[in-house]
mmCIF file of C-alpha atoms in Angstrom:
data_model
loop_
_atom_site.group_PDB
_atom_site.id
_atom_site.type_symbol
_atom_site.label_atom_id
_atom_site.label_comp_id
_atom_site.label_asym_id
_atom_site.label_seq_id
_atom_site.Cartn_x
_atom_site.Cartn_y
_atom_site.Cartn_z
ATOM 1 C CA MET Z 803 147.398 -88.211 146.309
ATOM 2 C CA LEU Z 804 144.325 -86.296 147.291
ATOM 3 C CA LEU Z 805 143.198 -88.546 150.151
ATOM 4 C CA THR Z 806 141.276 -85.655 151.696
ATOM 5 C CA GLY Z 807 139.317 -85.021 148.507
ATOM 6 C CA ALA Z 808 139.748 -82.577 145.661
ATOM 7 C CA LYS Z 809 138.272 -79.602 147.534
ATOM 8 C CA ALA Z 810 139.900 -79.898 150.968
ATOM 9 C CA ARG Z 811 143.657 -79.573 150.523
ATOM 10 C CA VAL Z 812 144.910 -79.995 154.065
ATOM 11 C CA PHE Z 813 148.113 -78.902 155.766
ATOM 12 C CA GLN Z 814 148.109 -80.837 159.048
ATOM 13 C CA VAL Z 815 150.230 -79.132 161.694
ATOM 14 C CA HIS Z 816 151.256 -80.845 164.923
ATOM 15 C CA VAL Z 817 152.177 -77.803 166.936
ATOM 16 C CA THR Z 818 153.383 -79.665 170.038
ATOM 17 C CA ARG Z 819 153.685 -83.085 171.650
ATOM 18 C CA ARG Z 820 152.883 -81.654 175.039
ATOM 19 C CA CYS Z 821 149.479 -82.829 176.260
ATOM 20 C CA ASN Z 822 147.484 -82.862 179.481
ATOM 21 C CA LEU Z 823 146.726 -86.584 178.971
ATOM 22 C CA ARG Z 824 148.641 -89.762 178.092
ATOM 23 C CA CYS Z 825 146.068 -91.638 176.004
ATOM 24 C CA THR Z 826 146.710 -95.313 175.348
ATOM 25 C CA HIS Z 827 146.102 -94.942 171.594
ATOM 26 C CA CYS Z 828 148.129 -91.769 170.997
ATOM 27 C CA TYR Z 829 149.859 -92.010 167.614
ATOM 28 C CA SER Z 830 152.455 -89.381 168.588
ATOM 29 C CA SER Z 831 153.270 -90.619 172.125
ATOM 30 C CA SER Z 832 152.289 -87.212 173.487
ATOM 31 C CA GLY Z 833 151.963 -86.481 177.186
ATOM 32 C CA PRO Z 834 152.533 -83.978 180.022
ATOM 33 C CA GLU Z 835 156.261 -84.698 180.073
ATOM 34 C CA GLU Z 836 156.839 -84.114 176.341
ATOM 35 C CA ARG Z 837 158.293 -80.818 175.170
ATOM 36 C CA ASP Z 838 158.620 -81.121 171.361
ATOM 37 C CA SER Z 839 157.234 -77.833 170.104
ATOM 38 C CA LEU Z 840 157.986 -75.745 167.043
ATOM 39 C CA PRO Z 841 158.748 -72.003 167.372
ATOM 40 C CA PHE Z 842 156.108 -69.534 166.264
ATOM 41 C CA PRO Z 843 158.058 -67.900 163.386
ATOM 42 C CA LEU Z 844 158.805 -71.283 161.833
ATOM 43 C CA LEU Z 845 155.158 -72.352 162.087
ATOM 44 C CA LYS Z 846 153.822 -69.075 160.721
ATOM 45 C CA ASN Z 847 156.199 -69.156 157.755
ATOM 46 C CA ALA Z 848 155.232 -72.764 157.029
ATOM 47 C CA ILE Z 849 151.529 -71.843 157.015
ATOM 48 C CA VAL Z 850 152.137 -68.948 154.627
ATOM 49 C CA ASP Z 851 154.215 -71.178 152.354
ATOM 50 C CA ALA Z 852 151.555 -73.911 152.449
ATOM 51 C CA ALA Z 853 148.970 -71.408 151.238
ATOM 52 C CA ARG Z 854 151.298 -70.481 148.366
ATOM 53 C CA LEU Z 855 151.516 -74.173 147.462
ATOM 54 C CA GLY Z 856 147.729 -74.330 147.151
ATOM 55 C CA TYR Z 857 146.680 -75.668 150.546
ATOM 56 C CA ASN Z 858 143.342 -74.173 151.571
ATOM 57 C CA ALA Z 859 142.911 -75.683 155.035
ATOM 58 C CA VAL Z 860 145.135 -76.051 158.068
ATOM 59 C CA GLY Z 861 144.425 -78.568 160.805
ATOM 60 C CA PHE Z 862 146.103 -77.901 164.153
ATOM 61 C CA SER Z 863 146.786 -80.996 166.194
ATOM 62 C CA GLY Z 864 149.218 -82.261 168.790
ATOM 63 C CA GLY Z 865 149.609 -83.241 171.543
ATOM 64 C CA GLU Z 866 147.058 -80.794 172.796
ATOM 65 C CA PRO Z 867 147.228 -77.668 170.591
ATOM 66 C CA LEU Z 868 145.247 -75.596 173.079
ATOM 67 C CA LEU Z 869 148.281 -75.673 175.385
ATOM 68 C CA ARG Z 870 150.033 -73.272 173.007
ATOM 69 C CA ALA Z 871 149.389 -69.679 174.037
ATOM 70 C CA ASP Z 872 150.104 -68.449 170.502
ATOM 71 C CA LEU Z 873 147.503 -70.679 168.837
ATOM 72 C CA PRO Z 874 145.188 -67.699 168.055
ATOM 73 C CA LEU Z 875 148.062 -65.994 166.245
ATOM 74 C CA LEU Z 876 148.706 -69.110 164.162
ATOM 75 C CA ALA Z 877 145.016 -69.433 163.335
ATOM 76 C CA ASP Z 878 144.886 -65.766 162.363
ATOM 77 C CA ALA Z 879 147.878 -66.232 160.047
ATOM 78 C CA ALA Z 880 146.071 -69.097 158.316
ATOM 79 C CA HIS Z 881 142.833 -67.124 157.997
ATOM 80 C CA SER Z 882 144.629 -64.093 156.619
ATOM 81 C CA HIS Z 883 145.920 -66.298 153.780
ATOM 82 C CA GLY Z 884 142.488 -67.659 152.926
ATOM 83 C CA MET Z 885 142.763 -70.987 154.739
ATOM 84 C CA LEU Z 886 140.036 -72.696 156.735
ATOM 85 C CA VAL Z 887 141.159 -73.572 160.259
ATOM 86 C CA THR Z 888 140.328 -76.752 162.151
ATOM 87 C CA LEU Z 889 141.493 -77.809 165.578
ATOM 88 C CA VAL Z 890 141.743 -81.346 167.006
ATOM 89 C CA THR Z 891 141.552 -81.411 170.806
ATOM 90 C CA ASN Z 892 140.636 -83.646 173.721
ATOM 91 C CA GLY Z 893 138.312 -80.849 174.803
ATOM 92 C CA LEU Z 894 139.394 -80.684 178.439
ATOM 93 C CA VAL Z 895 141.320 -77.426 178.550
ATOM 94 C CA PHE Z 896 138.759 -75.071 177.027
ATOM 95 C CA THR Z 897 137.977 -72.004 179.126
ATOM 96 C CA GLU Z 898 135.673 -69.046 178.464
ATOM 97 C CA ARG Z 899 138.722 -66.907 177.724
ATOM 98 C CA ARG Z 900 140.215 -69.480 175.351
ATOM 99 C CA VAL Z 901 136.951 -69.872 173.471
ATOM 100 C CA ALA Z 902 136.598 -66.106 173.165
ATOM 101 C CA GLU Z 903 140.108 -65.904 171.677
ATOM 102 C CA LEU Z 904 139.404 -68.606 169.089
ATOM 103 C CA LYS Z 905 135.732 -68.311 168.184
ATOM 104 C CA ASP Z 906 136.326 -66.066 165.156
ATOM 105 C CA LEU Z 907 139.558 -67.808 164.127
ATOM 106 C CA VAL Z 908 138.682 -71.518 164.167
ATOM 107 C CA ASP Z 909 136.128 -72.786 161.665
ATOM 108 C CA MET Z 910 135.728 -76.246 163.184
ATOM 109 C CA VAL Z 911 136.685 -77.849 166.485
ATOM 110 C CA ALA Z 912 137.135 -81.633 166.289
ATOM 111 C CA ILE Z 913 136.968 -83.370 169.654
ATOM 112 C CA SER Z 914 138.389 -86.842 170.218
ATOM 113 C CA LEU Z 915 135.879 -89.469 171.337
ATOM 114 C CA ASP Z 916 136.732 -93.094 172.074
ATOM 115 C CA GLY Z 917 133.363 -94.631 172.919
ATOM 116 C CA ALA Z 918 130.942 -94.721 175.823
ATOM 117 C CA PRO Z 919 132.026 -92.971 179.058
ATOM 118 C CA GLU Z 920 133.782 -95.923 180.709
ATOM 119 C CA ARG Z 921 135.847 -96.749 177.633
ATOM 120 C CA HIS Z 922 136.612 -93.075 176.924
ATOM 121 C CA ASN Z 923 137.859 -92.593 180.495
ATOM 122 C CA ARG Z 924 139.954 -95.754 180.391
ATOM 123 C CA THR Z 925 141.553 -94.778 177.082
ATOM 124 C CA ARG Z 926 142.302 -91.279 178.356
ATOM 125 C CA GLY Z 927 143.667 -92.502 181.685
ATOM 126 C CA LEU Z 928 141.362 -90.142 183.583
ATOM 127 C CA SER Z 929 138.182 -91.205 185.366
ATOM 128 C CA SER Z 930 136.469 -87.863 184.727
ATOM 129 C CA ALA Z 931 137.611 -87.359 181.122
ATOM 130 C CA PHE Z 932 134.208 -87.956 179.543
ATOM 131 C CA VAL Z 933 132.259 -85.768 181.978
ATOM 132 C CA GLN Z 934 134.777 -82.950 181.704
ATOM 133 C CA MET Z 935 134.718 -83.102 177.901
ATOM 134 C CA ARG Z 936 130.921 -83.172 177.759
ATOM 135 C CA ASN Z 937 130.617 -80.227 180.155
ATOM 136 C CA LYS Z 938 133.076 -78.126 178.129
ATOM 137 C CA LEU Z 939 130.848 -78.448 175.048
ATOM 138 C CA ALA Z 940 128.534 -75.824 176.514
ATOM 139 C CA LEU Z 941 131.295 -73.241 176.052
ATOM 140 C CA LEU Z 942 131.443 -74.004 172.319
ATOM 141 C CA ARG Z 943 127.671 -74.002 171.905
ATOM 142 C CA ASP Z 944 127.300 -70.698 173.755
ATOM 143 C CA ALA Z 945 129.980 -69.125 171.561
ATOM 144 C CA GLY Z 946 128.372 -70.438 168.376
ATOM 145 C CA MET Z 947 131.475 -72.411 167.404
ATOM 146 C CA LYS Z 948 131.002 -75.359 165.054
ATOM 147 C CA PHE Z 949 132.294 -78.607 166.456
ATOM 148 C CA GLY Z 950 132.406 -82.291 165.663
ATOM 149 C CA PHE Z 951 133.856 -85.526 166.978
ATOM 150 C CA VAL Z 952 136.629 -87.822 165.771
ATOM 151 C CA PHE Z 953 135.976 -91.420 166.761
ATOM 152 C CA THR Z 954 139.116 -93.586 166.785
ATOM 153 C CA LEU Z 955 137.808 -96.964 165.669
ATOM 154 C CA THR Z 956 139.184 -100.177 167.197
ATOM 155 C CA ARG Z 957 137.975 -103.750 167.265
ATOM 156 C CA ASP Z 958 136.824 -103.271 170.859
ATOM 157 C CA ASN Z 959 134.790 -100.072 170.425
ATOM 158 C CA LEU Z 960 133.075 -101.002 167.144
ATOM 159 C CA ALA Z 961 129.934 -101.897 169.099
ATOM 160 C CA GLU Z 962 129.819 -98.332 170.481
ATOM 161 C CA LEU Z 963 130.096 -96.593 167.108
ATOM 162 C CA GLU Z 964 126.364 -95.953 166.736
ATOM 163 C CA TRP Z 965 126.108 -94.806 170.363
ATOM 164 C CA ALA Z 966 128.923 -92.329 169.759
ATOM 165 C CA ALA Z 967 127.219 -90.900 166.662
ATOM 166 C CA ASP Z 968 123.976 -90.442 168.599
ATOM 167 C CA PHE Z 969 125.878 -88.715 171.422
ATOM 168 C CA ALA Z 970 127.545 -86.388 168.929
ATOM 169 C CA TRP Z 971 124.253 -85.404 167.311
ATOM 170 C CA ARG Z 972 122.509 -84.820 170.647
ATOM 171 C CA GLN Z 973 125.332 -82.525 171.719
ATOM 172 C CA GLY Z 974 124.911 -80.369 168.615
ATOM 173 C CA ALA Z 975 127.846 -81.621 166.527
ATOM 174 C CA VAL Z 976 127.899 -80.876 162.816
ATOM 175 C CA LEU Z 977 130.474 -83.572 162.024
ATOM 176 C CA PHE Z 978 131.166 -87.149 163.096
ATOM 177 C CA GLN Z 979 134.326 -88.680 161.652
ATOM 178 C CA VAL Z 980 135.330 -92.336 162.014
ATOM 179 C CA HIS Z 981 139.087 -92.872 161.801
ATOM 180 C CA PRO Z 982 140.601 -96.349 162.204
ATOM 181 C CA LEU Z 983 143.274 -96.867 164.824
ATOM 182 C CA GLU Z 984 146.818 -96.530 163.497
ATOM 183 C CA LEU Z 985 149.595 -98.455 165.236
ATOM 184 C CA THR Z 986 152.152 -95.709 165.669
ATOM 185 C CA GLY Z 987 153.438 -94.064 168.807
ATOM 186 C CA ARG Z 988 151.958 -95.330 172.062
ATOM 187 C CA ALA Z 989 149.255 -97.267 170.243
ATOM 188 C CA ALA Z 990 151.869 -99.621 168.787
ATOM 189 C CA ASN Z 991 152.770 -100.797 172.291
ATOM 190 C CA ASN Z 992 149.348 -100.688 173.925
ATOM 191 C CA LEU Z 993 146.871 -101.739 171.247
ATOM 192 C CA ALA Z 994 148.588 -104.184 168.909
ATOM 193 C CA GLY Z 995 145.900 -106.319 167.284
ATOM 194 C CA GLN Z 996 143.175 -103.736 167.877
ATOM 195 C CA GLU Z 997 143.357 -102.108 164.446
ATOM 196 C CA PRO Z 998 140.062 -102.787 162.609
ATOM 197 C CA THR Z 999 140.805 -104.962 159.599
ATOM 198 C CA GLY Z 1000 138.856 -107.596 157.726
ATOM 199 C CA ASP Z 1001 135.328 -108.167 159.013
ATOM 200 C CA PRO Z 1002 135.405 -105.378 161.669
ATOM 201 C CA ALA Z 1003 136.425 -102.844 159.013
ATOM 202 C CA ALA Z 1004 133.670 -104.021 156.679
ATOM 203 C CA ARG Z 1005 131.097 -103.824 159.469
ATOM 204 C CA ALA Z 1006 132.269 -100.331 160.356
ATOM 205 C CA TRP Z 1007 131.990 -99.237 156.717
ATOM 206 C CA LEU Z 1008 128.404 -100.510 156.580
ATOM 207 C CA ILE Z 1009 127.551 -98.751 159.833
ATOM 208 C CA VAL Z 1010 128.960 -95.498 158.459
ATOM 209 C CA GLN Z 1011 126.720 -95.818 155.390
ATOM 210 C CA ARG Z 1012 123.706 -96.360 157.641
ATOM 211 C CA LEU Z 1013 124.661 -93.385 159.816
ATOM 212 C CA ARG Z 1014 124.808 -91.208 156.705
ATOM 213 C CA GLN Z 1015 121.192 -92.065 156.024
ATOM 214 C CA ILE Z 1016 120.096 -91.584 159.631
ATOM 215 C CA TYR Z 1017 121.760 -88.167 160.001
ATOM 216 C CA LYS Z 1018 121.256 -86.908 156.473
ATOM 217 C CA ASP Z 1019 120.825 -83.114 156.542
ATOM 218 C CA LYS Z 1020 121.535 -83.199 160.317
ATOM 219 C CA MET Z 1021 125.217 -84.053 160.715
ATOM 220 C CA VAL Z 1022 128.022 -84.864 158.279
ATOM 221 C CA ILE Z 1023 129.293 -88.426 158.649
ATOM 222 C CA GLU Z 1024 132.798 -89.188 157.395
ATOM 223 C CA GLY Z 1025 134.673 -92.477 157.440
ATOM 224 C CA ASP Z 1026 138.346 -93.019 156.642
ATOM 225 C CA LEU Z 1027 137.813 -96.501 155.227
ATOM 226 C CA THR Z 1028 138.091 -97.352 151.542
ATOM 227 C CA ILE Z 1029 136.713 -100.038 149.256
ATOM 228 C CA PRO Z 1030 139.766 -101.074 147.180
ATOM 229 C CA ALA Z 1031 137.680 -101.251 144.006
ATOM 230 C CA LEU Z 1032 136.578 -97.625 144.578
ATOM 231 C CA PRO Z 1033 139.722 -95.670 145.548
ATOM 232 C CA PRO Z 1034 139.607 -91.874 146.017
ATOM 233 C CA ILE Z 1035 141.350 -91.467 142.659
ATOM 234 C CA ALA Z 1036 142.418 -94.021 140.073
ATOM 235 C CA LYS Z 1037 146.071 -95.046 140.280
ATOM 236 C CA GLU Z 1038 146.591 -93.835 136.703
ATOM 237 C CA GLN Z 1039 145.200 -90.454 137.682
ATOM 238 C CA ALA Z 1040 147.527 -90.256 140.686
ATOM 239 C CA LEU Z 1041 150.489 -90.909 138.412
ATOM 240 C CA SER Z 1042 149.267 -88.269 135.961
ATOM 241 C CA TYR Z 1043 148.888 -85.748 138.789
ATOM 242 C CA ALA Z 1044 152.446 -86.487 139.921
ATOM 243 C CA ARG Z 1045 153.808 -85.857 136.441
ATOM 244 C CA GLU Z 1046 151.886 -82.578 136.188
ATOM 245 C CA CYS Z 1047 153.246 -81.576 139.581
ATOM 246 C CA LEU Z 1048 156.762 -82.457 138.418
ATOM 247 C CA THR Z 1049 156.448 -80.218 135.353
ATOM 248 C CA GLY Z 1050 154.885 -77.352 137.292
ATOM 249 C CA ARG Z 1051 151.429 -77.640 135.731
ATOM 250 C CA ARG Z 1052 149.808 -78.732 139.001
ATOM 251 C CA PRO Z 1053 150.416 -77.174 142.452
ATOM 252 C CA LEU Z 1054 151.660 -79.543 145.137
ATOM 253 C CA ALA Z 1055 148.401 -79.236 147.095
ATOM 254 C CA HIS Z 1056 146.459 -80.467 144.055
ATOM 255 C CA PHE Z 1057 148.507 -83.661 144.114
ATOM 256 C CA LEU Z 1058 149.269 -84.315 147.796
ATOM 257 C CA SER Z 1059 146.808 -83.940 150.666
ATOM 258 C CA PRO Z 1060 147.269 -84.127 153.543
ATOM 259 C CA LEU Z 1061 150.752 -82.729 153.983
ATOM 260 C CA VAL Z 1062 151.834 -83.293 157.582
ATOM 261 C CA LEU Z 1063 154.157 -81.194 159.716
ATOM 262 C CA GLU Z 1064 155.320 -83.163 162.751
ATOM 263 C CA ALA Z 1065 156.207 -81.534 166.055
ATOM 264 C CA ASP Z 1066 159.960 -82.021 165.500
ATOM 265 C CA GLY Z 1067 159.842 -80.000 162.280
ATOM 266 C CA PHE Z 1068 159.819 -82.839 159.740
ATOM 267 C CA LEU Z 1069 157.352 -82.708 156.855
ATOM 268 C CA VAL Z 1070 155.908 -86.001 155.629
ATOM 269 C CA PRO Z 1071 153.165 -86.995 153.185
ATOM 270 C CA LEU Z 1072 149.728 -88.338 154.077
ATOM 271 C CA ARG Z 1073 149.932 -89.189 157.787
ATOM 272 C CA PHE Z 1074 151.892 -88.748 160.985
ATOM 273 C CA ALA Z 1075 154.945 -91.040 161.180
ATOM 274 C CA PHE Z 1076 155.015 -91.758 157.448
ATOM 275 C CA PRO Z 1077 158.409 -93.372 156.687
ATOM 276 C CA ARG Z 1078 161.121 -90.733 156.774
ATOM 277 C CA ALA Z 1079 162.634 -92.027 153.529
ATOM 278 C CA PHE Z 1080 159.785 -90.138 151.851
ATOM 279 C CA ALA Z 1081 159.986 -87.036 154.066
ATOM 280 C CA PHE Z 1082 160.411 -83.534 152.642
ATOM 281 C CA GLY Z 1083 163.041 -82.844 155.271
ATOM 282 C CA SER Z 1084 163.081 -80.629 158.344
ATOM 283 C CA LEU Z 1085 161.936 -77.029 158.550
ATOM 284 C CA HIS Z 1086 164.941 -76.473 160.792
ATOM 285 C CA GLU Z 1087 167.064 -76.969 157.674
ATOM 286 C CA GLY Z 1088 165.042 -75.040 155.090
ATOM 287 C CA GLY Z 1089 161.722 -73.404 154.284
ATOM 288 C CA LEU Z 1090 158.703 -75.318 153.051
ATOM 289 C CA LEU Z 1091 158.866 -73.887 149.530
ATOM 290 C CA SER Z 1092 162.424 -75.059 148.929
ATOM 291 C CA LEU Z 1093 161.818 -78.427 150.613
ATOM 292 C CA ALA Z 1094 158.682 -78.944 148.531
ATOM 293 C CA SER Z 1095 160.484 -78.096 145.292
ATOM 294 C CA ALA Z 1096 163.160 -80.696 145.982
ATOM 295 C CA TRP Z 1097 160.633 -83.303 147.162
ATOM 296 C CA ILE Z 1098 158.558 -82.961 143.998
ATOM 297 C CA GLN Z 1099 161.620 -83.775 141.904
ATOM 298 C CA THR Z 1100 162.686 -86.787 143.972
ATOM 299 C CA CYS Z 1101 159.572 -88.315 145.515
ATOM 300 C CA ALA Z 1102 156.316 -87.250 143.824
ATOM 301 C CA LEU Z 1103 156.370 -89.970 141.176
ATOM 302 C CA GLN Z 1104 157.563 -92.545 143.694
ATOM 303 C CA LEU Z 1105 154.699 -91.759 146.053
ATOM 304 C CA SER Z 1106 152.135 -92.083 143.273
ATOM 305 C CA LYS Z 1107 153.612 -95.508 142.482
ATOM 306 C CA LEU Z 1108 153.275 -96.535 146.115
ATOM 307 C CA TYR Z 1109 149.635 -95.525 145.919
ATOM 308 C CA GLY Z 1110 149.131 -97.668 142.824
ATOM 309 C CA ARG Z 1111 150.864 -100.629 144.422
ATOM 310 C CA ALA Z 1112 148.737 -100.311 147.560
ATOM 311 C CA ILE Z 1113 145.560 -100.279 145.465
ATOM 312 C CA ASP Z 1114 146.678 -103.319 143.481
ATOM 313 C CA GLU Z 1115 147.651 -105.226 146.611
ATOM 314 C CA ALA Z 1116 144.385 -104.401 148.349
ATOM 315 C CA ARG Z 1117 142.325 -105.444 145.333
ATOM 316 C CA ALA Z 1118 144.153 -108.769 145.232
ATOM 317 C CA SER Z 1119 143.587 -109.361 148.946
ATOM 318 C CA ALA Z 1120 140.550 -110.768 150.702
ATOM 319 C CA TYR Z 1121 139.838 -107.438 152.402
ATOM 320 C CA PRO Z 1122 136.643 -105.757 151.187
ATOM 321 C CA VAL Z 1123 137.428 -102.532 153.108
ATOM 322 C CA ILE Z 1124 140.803 -101.065 154.069
ATOM 323 C CA ASN Z 1125 142.515 -98.157 155.782
ATOM 324 C CA LEU Z 1126 144.210 -96.798 152.655
ATOM 325 C CA TYR Z 1127 146.633 -94.652 154.654
ATOM 326 C CA GLU Z 1128 147.969 -97.799 156.325
ATOM 327 C CA TRP Z 1129 148.311 -99.726 153.065
ATOM 328 C CA ILE Z 1130 150.290 -96.920 151.435
ATOM 329 C CA THR Z 1131 152.464 -96.672 154.542
ATOM 330 C CA ARG Z 1132 153.117 -100.403 154.363
ATOM 331 C CA GLN Z 1133 154.349 -99.997 150.780
ATOM 332 C CA ALA Z 1134 156.592 -97.117 151.829
ATOM 333 C CA ARG Z 1135 158.167 -99.163 154.611
ATOM 334 C CA ALA Z 1136 159.010 -101.902 152.138
ATOM 335 C CA GLU Z 1137 160.517 -99.686 149.451
ATOM 336 C CA ASP Z 1138 163.575 -97.495 149.120
ATOM 337 C CA PRO Z 1139 162.468 -94.478 147.031
ATOM 338 C CA MET Z 1140 165.792 -94.470 145.183
ATOM 339 C CA LEU Z 1141 165.161 -98.010 143.922
ATOM 340 C CA LEU Z 1142 161.738 -97.370 142.458
ATOM 341 C CA THR Z 1143 161.590 -97.174 138.686
ATOM 342 C CA ILE Z 1144 160.553 -93.746 137.433
ATOM 343 C CA SER Z 1145 158.572 -93.712 134.230
ATOM 344 C CA ALA Z 1146 158.245 -90.224 132.800
#
């Protein structure tokens, strides 16, 4: 399913789980002690293969991707195959040298933001995290690099959403993205019950609509929340796309986005930590092209059915606004792909 839209076909690459911080909401349980990291040749080959499958954007994430010395080489490989390059970072490890290496290779820097300074520092486990991040923005502005912020939405920081958008705009951001907390990794242990559902999700959706009006023509506002009655694509269309993908009439990237490469080498659909029963497999066992070919035959139709079931379940619920990624994941956890009925 094209959850990133028809134009942005995203290959999300988690290049490492090593990070300079141990954030309480980290979906990948990254930290200074972690060493999961994929070798450069494997990553480069995966990027090239992703471009061949129709993906036109690569998003480097982690962990902290800036801790990889070869990140410019990976970004250059993506650019040389016509892909836009984005980078998700906590913003603390930028240096003049690092910015100079990346300024012509990264199209957008997305910086994590968790709320007002006190909350941001508490979430990051560092009393100076907010000040350090804010001060590093000058390096990006001076280099002319486009940057934005990703706001991880929880029940507790909903009241700071509008403040965060104003901060982003005043700093010169071109993008402000609101992404609901997902209870995977460290977040599952630290923030259970903080995922925004029900009324908080609906309030956040309304705030996002208001922010779009306030910052129209000034800053792009994106929100990863969905009204069940208005899904990104109709469930019938998702099933049709899967069938076209199965018969070779539609490239994988025109059916599935995002495609996620985790730091241990496993490829999964839609989001980090998607149930492994629906994984493509590991790049340590085969290249992306061969893994994708096999996955299309065994899982494409099943995934489109999960999407349809999630939409139906959400429409029947009392929730006016949902995190669609989470609802599809919930369906995947409940189903064995080999037991799903395939209708050709």
